Amino acid sequence: MESTFRTPDTSTVVVGVDGSDSARAAAMWAAGEAVRRDRPLHIVYGADTDGRTLYLSAETIGRVRANGRQLLDDTAKAVTDEYPGLHVSTEFSRADAAHSLHQAGALHGTIVVGNRGLGGFSSLMLGSVGLDVAAAAMTPVIVVRGIDGAEETGTVLAAVRDEHDLLHARYAAREAELRKGSLRLLHVWNVLETVGEVVGMLDGIDEIASAHADALRAVTDAVCQEFPDLEVRADAEKSISVAGVLVEASRDADLLVMGGRRVPTALGLARNLGRATHSVLHHAHCPVLLIPRTGSDFGSRS
């Protein structure tokens, strides 16, 4: 399966800032990621001044612009103080935050966002900008969460559903290599669901379990062949909650990598992400790297 994305060692890291503590923590995490990749860090502030010119005075817009540029300068200084050798660039955008990050991601690579914005009050839930970025992104997105006081485990966790997930499993393997750590491939299947239909009888459970094991084995074998020196562990679990298993497993990981299956709908961005993806982005105990899915996989369940 050929990847259309740049791999972690060649992709620049783009991080959004808004003055919140969450965004500042995300910027520092993104800087460490850029160092691991030996790539630059690009810091973006989306002021949304173009969208507010009709009801804000020129003086207010000028103040927003000045504060935004000061925030960029302060963040860049904090990053370079911590990582002196890192090349850092900044970008002040007049567009809204999500659009600004999508544009920068298309040019540079991986987008990093915090798990809360200035308007949030709960440390558990993903803010609207982060959700917008994750739901509509065509480039990899990392939502930074679960890093306060967390000790590194040396493990990268990848959620694997089927053979179409080889792309992000390979991506996870590269992340594990960059961390000089190990990779855990985790396949979780719902015993009540197969090929979109509820299983009324349990007679075929053994056959279903075997099919799921085969899907995991195929991805595992391909990853091990490409990354022979990497320690790889593969586990299959069945549960009534795929998201619940992944969230619990994220307690023991430095990064969770998922394929970004999205469901097209007119009911809002929150529903555009698959159910498991949406839940994990809100509740994971470690940063989550989401690799967008395209083409025939767009409407797949997750």
Short mmCIF file of C-alpha atoms in Angstrom, two decimals:
data_model
loop_
_atom_site.label_atom_id
_atom_site.label_comp_id
_atom_site.label_asym_id
_atom_site.label_seq_id
_atom_site.Cartn_x
_atom_site.Cartn_y
_atom_site.Cartn_z
CA MET A 1 0.00 0.00 0.00
CA GLU A 2 1.67 3.21 -1.16
CA SER A 3 1.64 6.21 1.14
CA THR A 4 0.77 9.67 -0.16
CA PHE A 5 2.14 11.30 2.99
CA ARG A 6 5.67 12.25 3.88
CA THR A 7 7.03 9.99 6.59
CA PRO A 8 7.84 11.40 10.05
CA ASP A 9 11.53 11.83 9.35
CA THR A 10 10.86 14.14 6.38
CA SER A 11 7.70 15.98 7.47
CA THR A 12 7.93 19.43 9.05
CA VAL A 13 5.88 19.94 12.22
CA VAL A 14 3.24 22.69 12.27
CA VAL A 15 1.71 23.76 15.58
CA GLY A 16 -1.13 26.16 16.31
CA VAL A 17 -1.04 28.58 19.23
CA ASP A 18 -3.80 30.75 20.72
CA GLY A 19 -2.47 31.85 24.09
CA SER A 20 -3.97 28.94 26.02
CA ASP A 21 -1.97 26.70 28.34
CA SER A 22 -2.99 23.73 26.19
CA ALA A 23 -1.58 25.33 23.04
CA ARG A 24 1.65 26.25 24.81
CA ALA A 25 2.08 22.66 25.99
CA ALA A 26 1.33 21.47 22.45
CA ALA A 27 4.00 23.83 21.07
CA MET A 28 6.63 22.42 23.42
CA TRP A 29 5.61 18.84 22.59
CA ALA A 30 5.68 19.68 18.86
CA ALA A 31 9.18 21.10 19.26
CA GLY A 32 10.36 17.82 20.76
CA GLU A 33 8.73 15.97 17.87
CA ALA A 34 10.46 18.23 15.35
CA VAL A 35 13.80 17.50 17.02
CA ARG A 36 13.13 13.75 16.80
CA ARG A 37 12.38 14.12 13.10
CA ASP A 38 15.32 16.49 12.57
CA ARG A 39 12.94 18.88 10.85
CA PRO A 40 11.89 22.52 11.40
CA LEU A 41 9.00 23.69 13.56
CA HIS A 42 6.46 26.09 12.07
CA ILE A 43 4.29 28.00 14.60
CA VAL A 44 0.95 29.38 13.35
CA TYR A 45 -1.46 31.89 14.86
CA GLY A 46 -4.83 32.25 13.12
CA ALA A 47 -6.25 35.64 14.12
CA ASP A 48 -9.47 35.44 12.06
CA THR A 49 -9.28 39.17 11.46
CA ASP A 50 -10.58 38.83 7.90
CA GLY A 51 -13.75 37.25 9.23
CA ARG A 52 -14.34 40.01 11.78
CA THR A 53 -13.66 43.21 9.82
CA LEU A 54 -17.37 44.05 9.57
CA TYR A 55 -17.96 44.36 13.31
CA LEU A 56 -14.54 45.14 14.83
CA SER A 57 -12.88 48.52 14.73
CA ALA A 58 -9.56 49.05 13.00
CA GLU A 59 -8.05 49.77 16.41
CA THR A 60 -9.28 46.45 17.83
CA ILE A 61 -8.04 44.50 14.82
CA GLY A 62 -4.69 46.23 15.14
CA ARG A 63 -4.52 45.17 18.77
CA VAL A 64 -5.40 41.57 17.86
CA ARG A 65 -2.63 41.53 15.27
CA ALA A 66 -0.09 42.97 17.68
CA ASN A 67 -1.01 40.48 20.40
CA GLY A 68 -0.87 37.60 17.94
CA ARG A 69 2.58 38.52 16.70
CA GLN A 70 3.78 38.93 20.28
CA LEU A 71 2.41 35.47 21.11
CA LEU A 72 4.31 34.01 18.17
CA ASP A 73 7.52 35.69 19.27
CA ASP A 74 7.11 34.55 22.87
CA THR A 75 6.34 30.97 21.84
CA ALA A 76 9.30 30.85 19.46
CA LYS A 77 11.59 32.11 22.21
CA ALA A 78 10.31 29.52 24.70
CA VAL A 79 10.85 26.76 22.15
CA THR A 80 14.35 27.83 21.16
CA ASP A 81 15.34 28.26 24.81
CA GLU A 82 14.39 24.60 25.35
CA TYR A 83 15.73 23.36 21.99
CA PRO A 84 18.55 25.74 20.94
CA GLY A 85 19.40 23.94 17.72
CA LEU A 86 15.84 23.76 16.38
CA HIS A 87 14.97 25.88 13.34
CA VAL A 88 11.72 27.72 14.13
CA SER A 89 9.55 29.82 11.83
CA THR A 90 6.34 31.69 12.64
CA GLU A 91 3.27 32.64 10.66
CA PHE A 92 0.60 35.20 11.47
CA SER A 93 -2.55 34.43 9.49
CA ARG A 94 -5.58 36.65 9.07
CA ALA A 95 -7.77 33.57 8.50
CA ASP A 96 -9.37 31.49 11.25
CA ALA A 97 -7.26 29.00 13.16
CA ALA A 98 -8.47 25.79 11.52
CA HIS A 99 -8.13 27.13 7.98
CA SER A 100 -4.70 28.58 8.77
CA LEU A 101 -3.46 25.24 10.10
CA HIS A 102 -4.88 23.29 7.16
CA GLN A 103 -3.11 25.64 4.77
CA ALA A 104 0.17 25.40 6.65
CA GLY A 105 -0.14 21.62 6.95
CA ALA A 106 -0.63 21.28 3.21
CA LEU A 107 2.63 23.14 2.67
CA HIS A 108 4.71 21.73 5.50
CA GLY A 109 3.43 18.43 6.93
CA THR A 110 2.07 17.27 10.26
CA ILE A 111 -0.31 19.54 12.20
CA VAL A 112 -0.17 19.63 16.02
CA VAL A 113 -2.95 21.10 18.20
CA GLY A 114 -3.66 21.22 21.91
CA ASN A 115 -6.64 19.43 23.40
CA ARG A 116 -8.30 22.64 24.63
CA GLY A 117 -8.58 26.23 23.46
CA LEU A 118 -9.16 29.46 25.32
CA GLY A 119 -12.89 28.82 25.48
CA GLY A 120 -12.68 25.41 27.11
CA PHE A 121 -13.14 24.50 30.76
CA SER A 122 -12.72 20.73 30.83
CA SER A 123 -9.32 19.08 30.44
CA LEU A 124 -11.00 15.98 29.07
CA MET A 125 -12.69 17.29 25.94
CA LEU A 126 -11.26 18.36 22.61
CA GLY A 127 -11.85 22.01 21.71
CA SER A 128 -13.79 23.12 18.63
CA VAL A 129 -10.70 24.22 16.69
CA GLY A 130 -8.93 20.92 17.34
CA LEU A 131 -12.04 19.00 16.31
CA ASP A 132 -12.39 21.09 13.15
CA VAL A 133 -8.73 20.52 12.26
CA ALA A 134 -8.93 16.76 12.88
CA ALA A 135 -12.23 16.29 11.05
CA ALA A 136 -11.29 18.14 7.88
CA ALA A 137 -7.53 17.57 7.62
CA MET A 138 -5.95 16.00 4.57
CA THR A 139 -2.57 15.76 6.31
CA PRO A 140 -1.58 14.01 9.56
CA VAL A 141 -2.84 15.68 12.75
CA ILE A 142 -1.60 15.18 16.31
CA VAL A 143 -3.85 16.12 19.22
CA VAL A 144 -1.63 16.63 22.27
CA ARG A 145 -3.19 15.41 25.50
CA GLY A 146 -2.23 13.35 28.54
CA ILE A 147 1.31 14.75 28.82
CA ASP A 148 1.07 16.57 32.16
CA GLY A 149 3.32 14.70 34.55
CA ALA A 150 3.33 11.62 32.32
CA GLU A 151 6.46 9.49 32.17
CA GLU A 152 7.58 8.17 28.81
CA THR A 153 6.87 4.50 28.28
CA GLY A 154 8.91 4.02 25.10
CA THR A 155 5.86 2.52 23.36
CA VAL A 156 3.98 3.72 20.30
CA LEU A 157 0.49 2.24 20.00
CA ALA A 158 -1.23 1.75 16.63
CA ALA A 159 -4.90 0.85 16.25
CA VAL A 160 -5.30 -1.71 13.46
CA ARG A 161 -8.66 -2.71 12.02
CA ASP A 162 -7.79 -4.33 8.68
CA GLU A 163 -5.22 -4.42 5.89
CA HIS A 164 -6.09 -0.86 4.89
CA ASP A 165 -4.43 0.27 8.12
CA LEU A 166 -0.95 -0.71 6.93
CA LEU A 167 -0.29 2.95 6.05
CA HIS A 168 -0.66 4.28 9.55
CA ALA A 169 0.92 1.15 11.08
CA ARG A 170 4.04 1.95 9.04
CA TYR A 171 3.79 5.54 10.19
CA ALA A 172 3.60 4.33 13.80
CA ALA A 173 6.64 2.12 13.23
CA ARG A 174 8.65 5.12 12.06
CA GLU A 175 7.54 7.04 15.15
CA ALA A 176 8.68 4.14 17.34
CA GLU A 177 12.04 4.11 15.56
CA LEU A 178 12.45 7.85 16.08
CA ARG A 179 11.83 7.34 19.79
CA LYS A 180 14.13 4.29 19.91
CA GLY A 181 11.16 2.49 21.41
CA SER A 182 8.78 -0.34 20.59
CA LEU A 183 5.54 -0.66 18.64
CA ARG A 184 2.29 -2.23 19.82
CA LEU A 185 -0.28 -3.08 17.15
CA LEU A 186 -3.73 -3.41 18.72
CA HIS A 187 -6.72 -4.84 16.88
CA VAL A 188 -10.06 -4.47 18.66
CA TRP A 189 -13.24 -5.95 17.25
CA ASN A 190 -16.80 -5.67 18.43
CA VAL A 191 -18.33 -9.10 18.95
CA LEU A 192 -21.77 -7.67 18.16
CA GLU A 193 -20.77 -6.20 14.83
CA THR A 194 -19.28 -7.57 11.62
CA VAL A 195 -19.34 -6.04 8.16
CA GLY A 196 -21.83 -3.49 9.44
CA GLU A 197 -24.41 -6.06 10.58
CA VAL A 198 -25.39 -7.27 14.03
CA VAL A 199 -24.49 -10.90 14.58
CA GLY A 200 -27.66 -12.63 15.72
CA MET A 201 -26.14 -16.03 16.33
CA LEU A 202 -22.81 -16.76 17.96
CA ASP A 203 -22.14 -19.95 15.99
CA GLY A 204 -19.76 -18.14 13.66
CA ILE A 205 -17.70 -16.39 16.33
CA ASP A 206 -14.68 -18.67 15.84
CA GLU A 207 -14.63 -17.97 12.12
CA ILE A 208 -15.02 -14.24 12.72
CA ALA A 209 -12.21 -14.27 15.29
CA SER A 210 -9.97 -16.10 12.85
CA ALA A 211 -10.65 -13.50 10.16
CA HIS A 212 -9.78 -10.69 12.54
CA ALA A 213 -6.57 -12.46 13.58
CA ASP A 214 -5.61 -12.88 9.92
CA ALA A 215 -6.09 -9.14 9.29
CA LEU A 216 -3.83 -8.25 12.21
CA ARG A 217 -1.23 -10.83 11.22
CA ALA A 218 -1.04 -9.49 7.67
CA VAL A 219 -0.32 -5.96 8.89
CA THR A 220 2.11 -7.20 11.54
CA ASP A 221 4.08 -9.30 9.05
CA ALA A 222 4.37 -6.38 6.63
CA VAL A 223 5.58 -4.02 9.37
CA CYS A 224 8.10 -6.54 10.72
CA GLN A 225 9.46 -7.13 7.24
CA GLU A 226 9.95 -3.40 6.64
CA PHE A 227 11.29 -2.67 10.14
CA PRO A 228 13.28 -5.80 11.08
CA ASP A 229 15.11 -4.17 14.00
CA LEU A 230 11.98 -2.79 15.66
CA GLU A 231 10.38 -4.59 18.59
CA VAL A 232 6.78 -5.23 17.54
CA ARG A 233 3.98 -6.65 19.67
CA ALA A 234 0.59 -7.51 18.20
CA ASP A 235 -2.57 -8.03 20.26
CA ALA A 236 -6.17 -8.75 19.33
CA GLU A 237 -9.04 -8.10 21.72
CA LYS A 238 -12.80 -8.27 21.44
CA SER A 239 -15.02 -5.82 23.27
CA ILE A 240 -18.35 -4.06 23.04
CA SER A 241 -16.41 -0.75 22.99
CA VAL A 242 -13.51 -0.35 20.58
CA ALA A 243 -12.89 3.19 21.83
CA GLY A 244 -12.88 2.06 25.45
CA VAL A 245 -10.13 -0.50 24.83
CA LEU A 246 -8.01 2.00 22.89
CA VAL A 247 -8.40 4.71 25.51
CA GLU A 248 -7.36 2.30 28.27
CA ALA A 249 -4.40 1.05 26.22
CA SER A 250 -3.27 4.64 25.65
CA ARG A 251 -2.35 4.85 29.36
CA ASP A 252 0.77 2.83 28.55
CA ALA A 253 1.79 4.62 25.35
CA ASP A 254 3.67 7.78 24.40
CA LEU A 255 1.66 8.12 21.19
CA LEU A 256 -1.46 6.51 19.75
CA VAL A 257 -1.63 6.32 15.95
CA MET A 258 -4.99 5.84 14.20
CA GLY A 259 -6.36 5.93 10.69
CA GLY A 260 -8.74 8.85 10.33
CA ARG A 261 -11.83 7.18 8.96
CA ARG A 262 -14.50 9.80 8.46
CA VAL A 263 -18.23 9.48 7.79
CA PRO A 264 -19.68 12.14 5.45
CA THR A 265 -22.76 13.77 6.99
CA ALA A 266 -24.55 17.09 7.17
CA LEU A 267 -25.02 16.86 10.93
CA GLY A 268 -21.79 18.55 11.97
CA LEU A 269 -18.05 18.09 12.21
CA ALA A 270 -18.22 15.97 15.37
CA ARG A 271 -20.14 13.34 13.40
CA ASN A 272 -17.71 13.41 10.49
CA LEU A 273 -15.16 11.41 12.46
CA GLY A 274 -15.88 7.74 13.05
CA ARG A 275 -17.30 6.92 16.48
CA ALA A 276 -14.14 5.35 17.88
CA THR A 277 -11.90 8.06 16.44
CA HIS A 278 -14.09 10.78 17.88
CA SER A 279 -14.12 9.20 21.35
CA VAL A 280 -10.39 8.53 21.41
CA LEU A 281 -9.56 12.12 20.42
CA HIS A 282 -11.63 13.31 23.37
CA HIS A 283 -10.44 10.89 26.04
CA ALA A 284 -7.03 9.36 25.23
CA HIS A 285 -4.32 9.45 27.89
CA CYS A 286 -1.53 10.28 25.43
CA PRO A 287 -1.13 12.32 22.24
CA VAL A 288 -3.08 10.95 19.27
CA LEU A 289 -1.71 10.97 15.72
CA LEU A 290 -4.50 10.78 13.17
CA ILE A 291 -3.64 9.74 9.61
CA PRO A 292 -6.51 10.78 7.28
CA ARG A 293 -8.16 8.17 5.12
CA THR A 294 -9.18 8.91 1.54
CA GLY A 295 -10.83 7.26 -1.43
CA SER A 296 -12.76 4.03 -0.84
CA ASP A 297 -11.87 4.04 2.85
CA PHE A 298 -13.55 7.40 3.54
CA GLY A 299 -16.80 5.95 4.71
CA SER A 300 -15.39 2.99 6.63
CA ARG A 301 -16.50 2.49 10.20
CA SER A 302 -14.26 3.33 13.14
#
